[in-house]
Short mmCIF file of C-alpha atoms and ligand atoms in Angstrom, two decimals:
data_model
loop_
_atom_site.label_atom_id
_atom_site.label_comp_id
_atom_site.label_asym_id
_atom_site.label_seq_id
_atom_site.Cartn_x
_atom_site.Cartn_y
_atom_site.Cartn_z
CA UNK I 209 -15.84 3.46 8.89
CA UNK I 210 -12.23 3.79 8.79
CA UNK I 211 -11.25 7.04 7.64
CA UNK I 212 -7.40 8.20 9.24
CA UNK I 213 -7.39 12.10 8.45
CA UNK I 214 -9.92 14.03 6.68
CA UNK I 215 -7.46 16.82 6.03
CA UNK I 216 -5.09 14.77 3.88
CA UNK I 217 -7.45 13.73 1.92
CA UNK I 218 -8.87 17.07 0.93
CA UNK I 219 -5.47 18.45 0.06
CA UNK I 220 -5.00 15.57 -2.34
CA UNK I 221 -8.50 15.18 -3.66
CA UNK I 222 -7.72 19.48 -4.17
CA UNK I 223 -4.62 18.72 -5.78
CA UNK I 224 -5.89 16.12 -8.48
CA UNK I 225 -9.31 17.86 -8.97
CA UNK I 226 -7.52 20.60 -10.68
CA UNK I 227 -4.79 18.57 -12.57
CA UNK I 228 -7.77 16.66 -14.01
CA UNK I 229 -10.15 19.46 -14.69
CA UNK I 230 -7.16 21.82 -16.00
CA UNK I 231 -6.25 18.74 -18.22
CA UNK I 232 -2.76 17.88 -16.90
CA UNK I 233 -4.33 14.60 -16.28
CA UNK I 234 -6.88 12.36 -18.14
CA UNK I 235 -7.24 9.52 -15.50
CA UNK I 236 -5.84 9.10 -12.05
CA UNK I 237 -5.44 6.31 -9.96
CA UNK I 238 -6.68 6.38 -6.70
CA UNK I 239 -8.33 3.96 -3.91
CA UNK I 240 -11.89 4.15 -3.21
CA UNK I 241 -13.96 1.73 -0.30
CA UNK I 242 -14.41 -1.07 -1.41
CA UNK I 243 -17.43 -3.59 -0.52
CA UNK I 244 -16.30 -3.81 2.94
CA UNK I 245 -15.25 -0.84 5.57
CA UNK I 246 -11.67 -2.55 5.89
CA UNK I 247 -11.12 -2.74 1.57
CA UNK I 248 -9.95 0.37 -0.66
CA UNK I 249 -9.60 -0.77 -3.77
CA UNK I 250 -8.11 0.93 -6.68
CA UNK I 251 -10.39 4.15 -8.58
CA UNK I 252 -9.85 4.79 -11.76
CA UNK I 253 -11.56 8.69 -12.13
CA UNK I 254 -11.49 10.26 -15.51
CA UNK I 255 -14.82 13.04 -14.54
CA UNK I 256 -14.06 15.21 -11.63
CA UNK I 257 -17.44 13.74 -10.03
CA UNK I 258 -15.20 10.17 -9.85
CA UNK I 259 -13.10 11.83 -7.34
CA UNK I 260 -15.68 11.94 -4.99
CA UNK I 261 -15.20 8.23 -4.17
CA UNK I 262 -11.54 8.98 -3.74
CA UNK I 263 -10.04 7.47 0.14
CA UNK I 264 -6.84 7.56 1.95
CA UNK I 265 -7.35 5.17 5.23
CA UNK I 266 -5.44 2.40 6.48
CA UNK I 267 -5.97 0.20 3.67
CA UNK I 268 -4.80 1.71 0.40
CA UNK I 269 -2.51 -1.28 0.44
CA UNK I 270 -2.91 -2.34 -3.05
CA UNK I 271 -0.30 -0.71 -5.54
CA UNK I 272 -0.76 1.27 -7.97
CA UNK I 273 1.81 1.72 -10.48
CA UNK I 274 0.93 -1.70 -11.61
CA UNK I 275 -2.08 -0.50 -13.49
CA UNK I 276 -0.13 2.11 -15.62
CA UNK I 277 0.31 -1.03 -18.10
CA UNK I 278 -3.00 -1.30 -19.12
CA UNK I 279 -4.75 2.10 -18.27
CA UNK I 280 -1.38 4.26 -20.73
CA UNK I 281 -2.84 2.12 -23.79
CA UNK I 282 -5.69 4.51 -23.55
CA UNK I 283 -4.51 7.49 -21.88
CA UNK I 284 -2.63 10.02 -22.60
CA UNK I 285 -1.06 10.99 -19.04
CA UNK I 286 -2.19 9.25 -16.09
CA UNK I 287 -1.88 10.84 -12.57
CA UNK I 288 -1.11 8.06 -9.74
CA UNK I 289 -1.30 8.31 -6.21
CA UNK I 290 1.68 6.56 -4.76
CA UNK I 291 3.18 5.40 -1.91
CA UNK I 292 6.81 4.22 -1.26
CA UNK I 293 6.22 0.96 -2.59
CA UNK I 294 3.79 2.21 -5.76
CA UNK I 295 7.37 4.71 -6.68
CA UNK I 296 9.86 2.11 -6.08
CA UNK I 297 7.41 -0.32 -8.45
CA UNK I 298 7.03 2.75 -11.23
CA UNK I 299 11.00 2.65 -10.76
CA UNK I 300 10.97 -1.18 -12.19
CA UNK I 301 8.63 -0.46 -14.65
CA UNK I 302 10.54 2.26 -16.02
CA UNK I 303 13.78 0.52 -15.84
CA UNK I 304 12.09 -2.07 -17.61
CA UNK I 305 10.89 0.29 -20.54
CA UNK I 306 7.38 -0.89 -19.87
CA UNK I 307 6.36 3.14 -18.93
CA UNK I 308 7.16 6.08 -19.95
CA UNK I 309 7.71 8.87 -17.55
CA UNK I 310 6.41 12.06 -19.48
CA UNK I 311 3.35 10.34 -19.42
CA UNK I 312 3.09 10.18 -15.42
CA UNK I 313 2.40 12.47 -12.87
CA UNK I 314 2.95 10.97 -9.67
CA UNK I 315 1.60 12.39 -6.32
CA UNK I 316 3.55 11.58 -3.80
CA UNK I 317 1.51 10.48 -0.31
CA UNK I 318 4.48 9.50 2.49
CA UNK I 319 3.02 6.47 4.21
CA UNK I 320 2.73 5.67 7.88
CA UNK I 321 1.85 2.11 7.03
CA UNK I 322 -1.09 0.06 6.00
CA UNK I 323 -3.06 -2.05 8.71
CA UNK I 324 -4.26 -5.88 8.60
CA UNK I 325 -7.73 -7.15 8.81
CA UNK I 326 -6.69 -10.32 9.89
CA UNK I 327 -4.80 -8.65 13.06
CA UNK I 328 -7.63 -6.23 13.62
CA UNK I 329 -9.95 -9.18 13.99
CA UNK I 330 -7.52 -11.31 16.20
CA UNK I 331 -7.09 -8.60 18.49
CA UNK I 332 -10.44 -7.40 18.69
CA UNK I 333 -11.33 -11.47 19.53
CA UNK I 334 -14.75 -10.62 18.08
CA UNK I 335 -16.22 -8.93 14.82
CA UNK I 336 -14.89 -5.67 14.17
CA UNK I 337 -17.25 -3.06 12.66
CA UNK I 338 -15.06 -0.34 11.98
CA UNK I 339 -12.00 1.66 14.07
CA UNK I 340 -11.02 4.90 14.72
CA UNK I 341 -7.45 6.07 14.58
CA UNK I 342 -6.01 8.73 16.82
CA UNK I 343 -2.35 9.01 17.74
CA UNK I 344 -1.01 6.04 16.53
CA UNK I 345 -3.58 4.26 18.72
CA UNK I 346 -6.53 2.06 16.63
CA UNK I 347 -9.68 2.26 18.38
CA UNK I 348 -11.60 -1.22 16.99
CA UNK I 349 -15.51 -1.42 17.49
CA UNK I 350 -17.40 -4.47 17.77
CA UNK I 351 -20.64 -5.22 19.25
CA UNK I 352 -19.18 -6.01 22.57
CA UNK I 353 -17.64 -2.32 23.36
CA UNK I 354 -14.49 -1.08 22.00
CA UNK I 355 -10.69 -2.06 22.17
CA UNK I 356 -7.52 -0.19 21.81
CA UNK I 357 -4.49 -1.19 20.65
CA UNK I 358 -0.86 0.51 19.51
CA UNK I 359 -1.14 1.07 15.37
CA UNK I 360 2.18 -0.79 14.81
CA UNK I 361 0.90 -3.99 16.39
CA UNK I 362 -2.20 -4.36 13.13
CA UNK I 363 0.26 -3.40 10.49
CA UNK I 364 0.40 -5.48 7.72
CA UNK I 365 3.93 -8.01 7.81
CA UNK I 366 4.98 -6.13 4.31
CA UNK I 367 4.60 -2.72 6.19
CA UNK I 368 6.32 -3.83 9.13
CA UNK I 369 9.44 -4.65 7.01
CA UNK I 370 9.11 -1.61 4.74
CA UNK I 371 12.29 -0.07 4.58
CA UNK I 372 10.86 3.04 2.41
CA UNK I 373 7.71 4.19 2.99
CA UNK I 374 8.50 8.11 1.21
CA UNK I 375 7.91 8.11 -2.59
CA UNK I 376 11.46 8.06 -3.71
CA UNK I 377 9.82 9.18 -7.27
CA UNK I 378 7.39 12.15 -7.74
CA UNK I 379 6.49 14.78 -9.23
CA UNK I 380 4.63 16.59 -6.23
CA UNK I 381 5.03 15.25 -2.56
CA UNK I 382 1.55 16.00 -1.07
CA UNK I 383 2.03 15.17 2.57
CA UNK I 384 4.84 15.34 5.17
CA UNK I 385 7.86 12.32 4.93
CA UNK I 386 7.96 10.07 7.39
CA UNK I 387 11.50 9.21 6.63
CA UNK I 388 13.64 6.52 6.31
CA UNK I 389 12.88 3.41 8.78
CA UNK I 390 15.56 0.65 10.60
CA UNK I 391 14.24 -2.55 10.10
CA UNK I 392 15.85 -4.85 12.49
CA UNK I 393 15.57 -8.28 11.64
CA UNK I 394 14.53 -8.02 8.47
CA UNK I 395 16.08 -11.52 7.02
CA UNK I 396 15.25 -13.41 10.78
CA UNK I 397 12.60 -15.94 9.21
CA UNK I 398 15.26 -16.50 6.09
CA UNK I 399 17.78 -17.20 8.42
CA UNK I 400 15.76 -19.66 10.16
CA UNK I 401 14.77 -21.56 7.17
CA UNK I 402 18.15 -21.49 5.46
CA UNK I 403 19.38 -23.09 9.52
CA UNK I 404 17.42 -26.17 8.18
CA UNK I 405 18.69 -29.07 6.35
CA UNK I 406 18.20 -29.73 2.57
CA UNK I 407 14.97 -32.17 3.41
CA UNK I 408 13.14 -30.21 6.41
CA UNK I 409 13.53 -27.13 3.61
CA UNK I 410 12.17 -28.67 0.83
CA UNK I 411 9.03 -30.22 3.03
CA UNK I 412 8.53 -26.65 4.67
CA UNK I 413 8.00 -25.65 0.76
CA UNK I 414 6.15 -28.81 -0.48
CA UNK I 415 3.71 -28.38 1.64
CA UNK I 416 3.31 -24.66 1.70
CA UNK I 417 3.53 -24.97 -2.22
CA UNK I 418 0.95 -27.53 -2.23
CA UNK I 419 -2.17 -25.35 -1.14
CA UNK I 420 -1.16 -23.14 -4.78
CA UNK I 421 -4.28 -22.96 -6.75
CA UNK I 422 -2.15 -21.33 -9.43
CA UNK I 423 -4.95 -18.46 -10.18
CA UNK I 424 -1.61 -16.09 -10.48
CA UNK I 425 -2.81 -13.05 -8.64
CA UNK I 426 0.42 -12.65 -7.15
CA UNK I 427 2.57 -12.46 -10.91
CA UNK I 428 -0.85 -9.94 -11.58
CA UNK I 429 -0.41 -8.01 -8.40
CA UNK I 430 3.79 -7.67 -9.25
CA UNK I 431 5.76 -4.76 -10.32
CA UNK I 432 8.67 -6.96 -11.93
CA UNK I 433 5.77 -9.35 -13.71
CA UNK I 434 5.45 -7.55 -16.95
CA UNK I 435 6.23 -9.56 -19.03
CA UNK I 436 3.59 -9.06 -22.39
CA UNK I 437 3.74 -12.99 -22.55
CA UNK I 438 4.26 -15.02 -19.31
CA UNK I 439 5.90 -18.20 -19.33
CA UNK I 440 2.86 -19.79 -17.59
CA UNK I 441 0.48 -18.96 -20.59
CA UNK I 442 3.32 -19.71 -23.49
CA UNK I 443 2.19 -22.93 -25.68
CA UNK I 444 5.29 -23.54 -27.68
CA UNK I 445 7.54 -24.65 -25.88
CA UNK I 446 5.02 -25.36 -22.66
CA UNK I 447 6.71 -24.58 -19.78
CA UNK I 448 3.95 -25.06 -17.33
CA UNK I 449 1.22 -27.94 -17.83
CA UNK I 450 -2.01 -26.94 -16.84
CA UNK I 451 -3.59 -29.50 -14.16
CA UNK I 452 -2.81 -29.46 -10.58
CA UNK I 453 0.67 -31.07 -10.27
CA UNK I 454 2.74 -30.37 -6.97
CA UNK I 455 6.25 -30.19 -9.09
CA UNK I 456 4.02 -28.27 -11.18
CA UNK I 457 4.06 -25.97 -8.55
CA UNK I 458 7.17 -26.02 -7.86
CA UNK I 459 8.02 -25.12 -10.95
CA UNK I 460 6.08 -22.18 -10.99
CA UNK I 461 7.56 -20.47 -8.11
CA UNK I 462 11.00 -21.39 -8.80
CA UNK I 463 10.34 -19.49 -12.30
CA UNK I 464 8.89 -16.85 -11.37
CA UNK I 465 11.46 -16.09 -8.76
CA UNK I 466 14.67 -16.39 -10.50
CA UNK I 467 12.65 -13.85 -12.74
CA UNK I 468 12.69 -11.15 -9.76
CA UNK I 469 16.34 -11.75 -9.10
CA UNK I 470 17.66 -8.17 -8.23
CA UNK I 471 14.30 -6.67 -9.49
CA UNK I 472 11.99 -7.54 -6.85
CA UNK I 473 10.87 -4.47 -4.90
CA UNK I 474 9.91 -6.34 -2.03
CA UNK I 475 6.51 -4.51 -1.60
CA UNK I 476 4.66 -7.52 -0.31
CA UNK I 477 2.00 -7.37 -3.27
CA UNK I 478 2.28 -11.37 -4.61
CA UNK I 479 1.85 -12.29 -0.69
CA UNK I 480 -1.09 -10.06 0.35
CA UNK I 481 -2.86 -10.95 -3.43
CA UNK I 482 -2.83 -14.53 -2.28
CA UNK I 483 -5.91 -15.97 -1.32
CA UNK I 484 -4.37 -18.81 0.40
CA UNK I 485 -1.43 -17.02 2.12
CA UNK I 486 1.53 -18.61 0.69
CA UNK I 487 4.49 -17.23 2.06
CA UNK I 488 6.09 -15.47 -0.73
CA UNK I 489 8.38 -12.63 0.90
CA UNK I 490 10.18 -15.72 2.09
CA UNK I 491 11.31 -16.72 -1.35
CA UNK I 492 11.82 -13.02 -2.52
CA UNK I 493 14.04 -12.31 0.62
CA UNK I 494 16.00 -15.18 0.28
CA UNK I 495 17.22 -13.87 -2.71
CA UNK I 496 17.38 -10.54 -1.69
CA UNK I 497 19.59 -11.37 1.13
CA UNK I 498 21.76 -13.27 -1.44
CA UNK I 499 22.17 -10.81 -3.97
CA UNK I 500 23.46 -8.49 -1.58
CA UNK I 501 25.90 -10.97 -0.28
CA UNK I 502 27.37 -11.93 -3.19
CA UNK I 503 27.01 -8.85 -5.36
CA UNK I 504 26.65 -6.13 -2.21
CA UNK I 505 23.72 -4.06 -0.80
CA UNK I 506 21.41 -3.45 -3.36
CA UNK I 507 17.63 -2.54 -3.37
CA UNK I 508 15.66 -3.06 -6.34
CA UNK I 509 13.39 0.26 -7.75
CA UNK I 510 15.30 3.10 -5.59
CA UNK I 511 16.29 4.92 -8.64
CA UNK I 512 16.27 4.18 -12.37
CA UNK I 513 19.70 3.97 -13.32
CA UNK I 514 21.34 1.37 -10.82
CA UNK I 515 21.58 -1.57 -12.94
CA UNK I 516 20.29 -4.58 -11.00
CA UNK I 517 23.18 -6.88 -10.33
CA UNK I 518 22.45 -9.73 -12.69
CA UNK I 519 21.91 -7.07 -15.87
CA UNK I 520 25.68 -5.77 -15.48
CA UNK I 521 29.23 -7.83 -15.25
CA UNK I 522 32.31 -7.07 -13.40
CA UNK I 523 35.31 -9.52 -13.55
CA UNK I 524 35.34 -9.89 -9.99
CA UNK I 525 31.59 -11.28 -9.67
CA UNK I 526 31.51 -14.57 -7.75
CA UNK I 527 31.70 -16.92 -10.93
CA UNK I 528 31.19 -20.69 -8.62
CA UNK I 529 27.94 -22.05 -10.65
CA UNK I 530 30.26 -21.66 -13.62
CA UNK I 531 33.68 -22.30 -11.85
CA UNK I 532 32.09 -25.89 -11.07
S1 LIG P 700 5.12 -1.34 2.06
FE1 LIG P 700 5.78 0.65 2.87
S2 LIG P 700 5.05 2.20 1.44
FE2 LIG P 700 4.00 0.26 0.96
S3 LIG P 700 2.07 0.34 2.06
FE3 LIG P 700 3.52 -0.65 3.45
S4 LIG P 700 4.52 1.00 4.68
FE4 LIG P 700 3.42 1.92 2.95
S1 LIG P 701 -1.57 -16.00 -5.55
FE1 LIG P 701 -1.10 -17.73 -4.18
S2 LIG P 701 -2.45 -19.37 -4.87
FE2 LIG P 701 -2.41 -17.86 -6.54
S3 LIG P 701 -0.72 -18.56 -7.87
FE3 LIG P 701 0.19 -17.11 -6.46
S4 LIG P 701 0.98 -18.37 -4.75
FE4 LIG P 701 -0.49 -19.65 -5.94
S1 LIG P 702 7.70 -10.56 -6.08
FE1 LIG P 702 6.21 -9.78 -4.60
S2 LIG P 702 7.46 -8.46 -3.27
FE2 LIG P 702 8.65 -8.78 -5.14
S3 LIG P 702 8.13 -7.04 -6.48
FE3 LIG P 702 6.74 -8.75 -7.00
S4 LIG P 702 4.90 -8.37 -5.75
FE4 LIG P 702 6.57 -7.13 -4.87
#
């Protein structure tokens, strides 16, 4: 059991009910429980009778928007719940021409923040079988009796560092903001890494790289990786051999970030998808932190006109890689 407020999610399940039984909708995304109390995976409800399954709890972390690209091929207009992250990914989507808006409704849920399984269970030091949330306090229940402990301690890491967590995209806001957030330290573990020399940095990566299984759920779980053809999969030219190679590895990653150069959203998607927690924020937030040195503050899917940095030219752009 882990259901946060019962009244939010009447209002929206009232809200959708009617946009997909007047037929302003034909599908909308939603989370439902998964196979465990602590998973909401995505719902895709088409029949009003879908919407029954429909949940907003503490773990509708997954996003959203990324499923527009295969559920528009056979809809008309799809309605999507989303959070800040989902908007800021429809945002890239759009800017990449991979949506289009008249076919979206979004509903916009202001988020207070997704919480960690992993967390719950360390902190509960024994089995969890479900919580109860009241007043930003989690109330975890095991066999042994019942702990408490402050909501912000068993968010998840991408949560902790989300700078946005209002839809800053929609076409109806459904619950109160929660407003802009001060991240403090938001670049700490990048500046710790980038404190190392050239060969501590690369073996931090070689061996964090090394535990890859390349299944790719974090390019499927990414706004920015939309690509109709991935370089991974492409046979001529073959960018990416197939066995288990660690430069193979390497070579992924390095790839697919330079890809999300001044696009990444920094949602935290690739990193929760992966089943052997790689961390990938690290190499996102690296270059994050130096786009906006070099080219100033910029964050990726806040609107859909800013040109990311590395799509536009101005003759005073730091030119050294060429310069050299
Ligand atoms: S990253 Fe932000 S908007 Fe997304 S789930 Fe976490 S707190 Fe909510
Ligand atoms: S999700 Fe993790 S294991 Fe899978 S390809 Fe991505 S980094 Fe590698
Ligand atoms: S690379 Fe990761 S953090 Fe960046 S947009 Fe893709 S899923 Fe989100």
């Amino acid at each position: 059991m882990a259901e946060r407020n019962v009244d939010e999610l009447k209002k929206i399940r009232d809200v959708v009910s009617q946009d997909l039984l007047g037929g302003r909708i034909d599908l909308l995304l939603g989370w439902e429980k998964g196979h465990y109390w602590w998973q909401s995976r995505p719902l895709f409800a088409a029949r009003e009778e879908d919407l029954e399954k429909l949940t907003w709890d503490s773990f509708c972390a997954v996003n959203l928007s990324r499923y527009l690209l295969e559920e528009l091929k056979d809809h008309q207009k799809v309605g999507v719940l989303v959070k800040g992250c989902d908007s800021r990914a429809f945002n890239r989507l759009l800017q990449d021409n991979m949506v289009k808006r008249e076919q979206v409704i979004l509903y916009g849920l202001p988020c207070p923040g997704m919480l960690d399984y992993k967390l719950i269970v360390h902190y509960a030091e024994a089995e969890p079988v479900g919580i109860v949330e009241q007043n930003g306090q989690v109330v975890i229940k095991t066999a042994a009796g019942e702990k408490t402990a402050d909501r912000q301690q068993l968010l998840m890491e991408k949560c902790r560092g989300c700078l946005y967590p209002d839809p800053v995209v929609y076409d109806q806001l459904l619950l109160e903001p929660q407003g802009v957030k001060e991240v403090e330290e938001r670049f700490k573990s990048i500046e710790e890494l980038e404190s190392l020399s050239d060969e501590e940095r690369y073996a931090y990566w070689e061996k964090e790289l090394s535990r890859c299984l390349r299944c790719y759920a974090c390019r499927q779980a990414c706004p920015y990786c939309s690509c109709r053809e991935c370089f991974v999969e492409q046979e001529n030219p073959r960018w990416q051999g197939r066995a288990y190679q660690p430069s193979e590895n390497f070579m992924f990653h390095l790839i697919r970030a330079y890809h999300g150069v001044g696009r990444c959203i920094d949602c935290g998607e690739c990193q929760r998808a992966c089943p052997v927690d790689i961390p990938l924020q690290e190499l996102n937030r690296k270059l994050i932190k130096d786009i906006n040195e070099l080219y100033g503050h910029y964050e990726a899917g806040l609107d859909n006109e800013t040109e990311p940095p590395l799509l536009t030219y101005r003759p005073d752009d730091p030119a050294a890689f060429s310069e050299k």
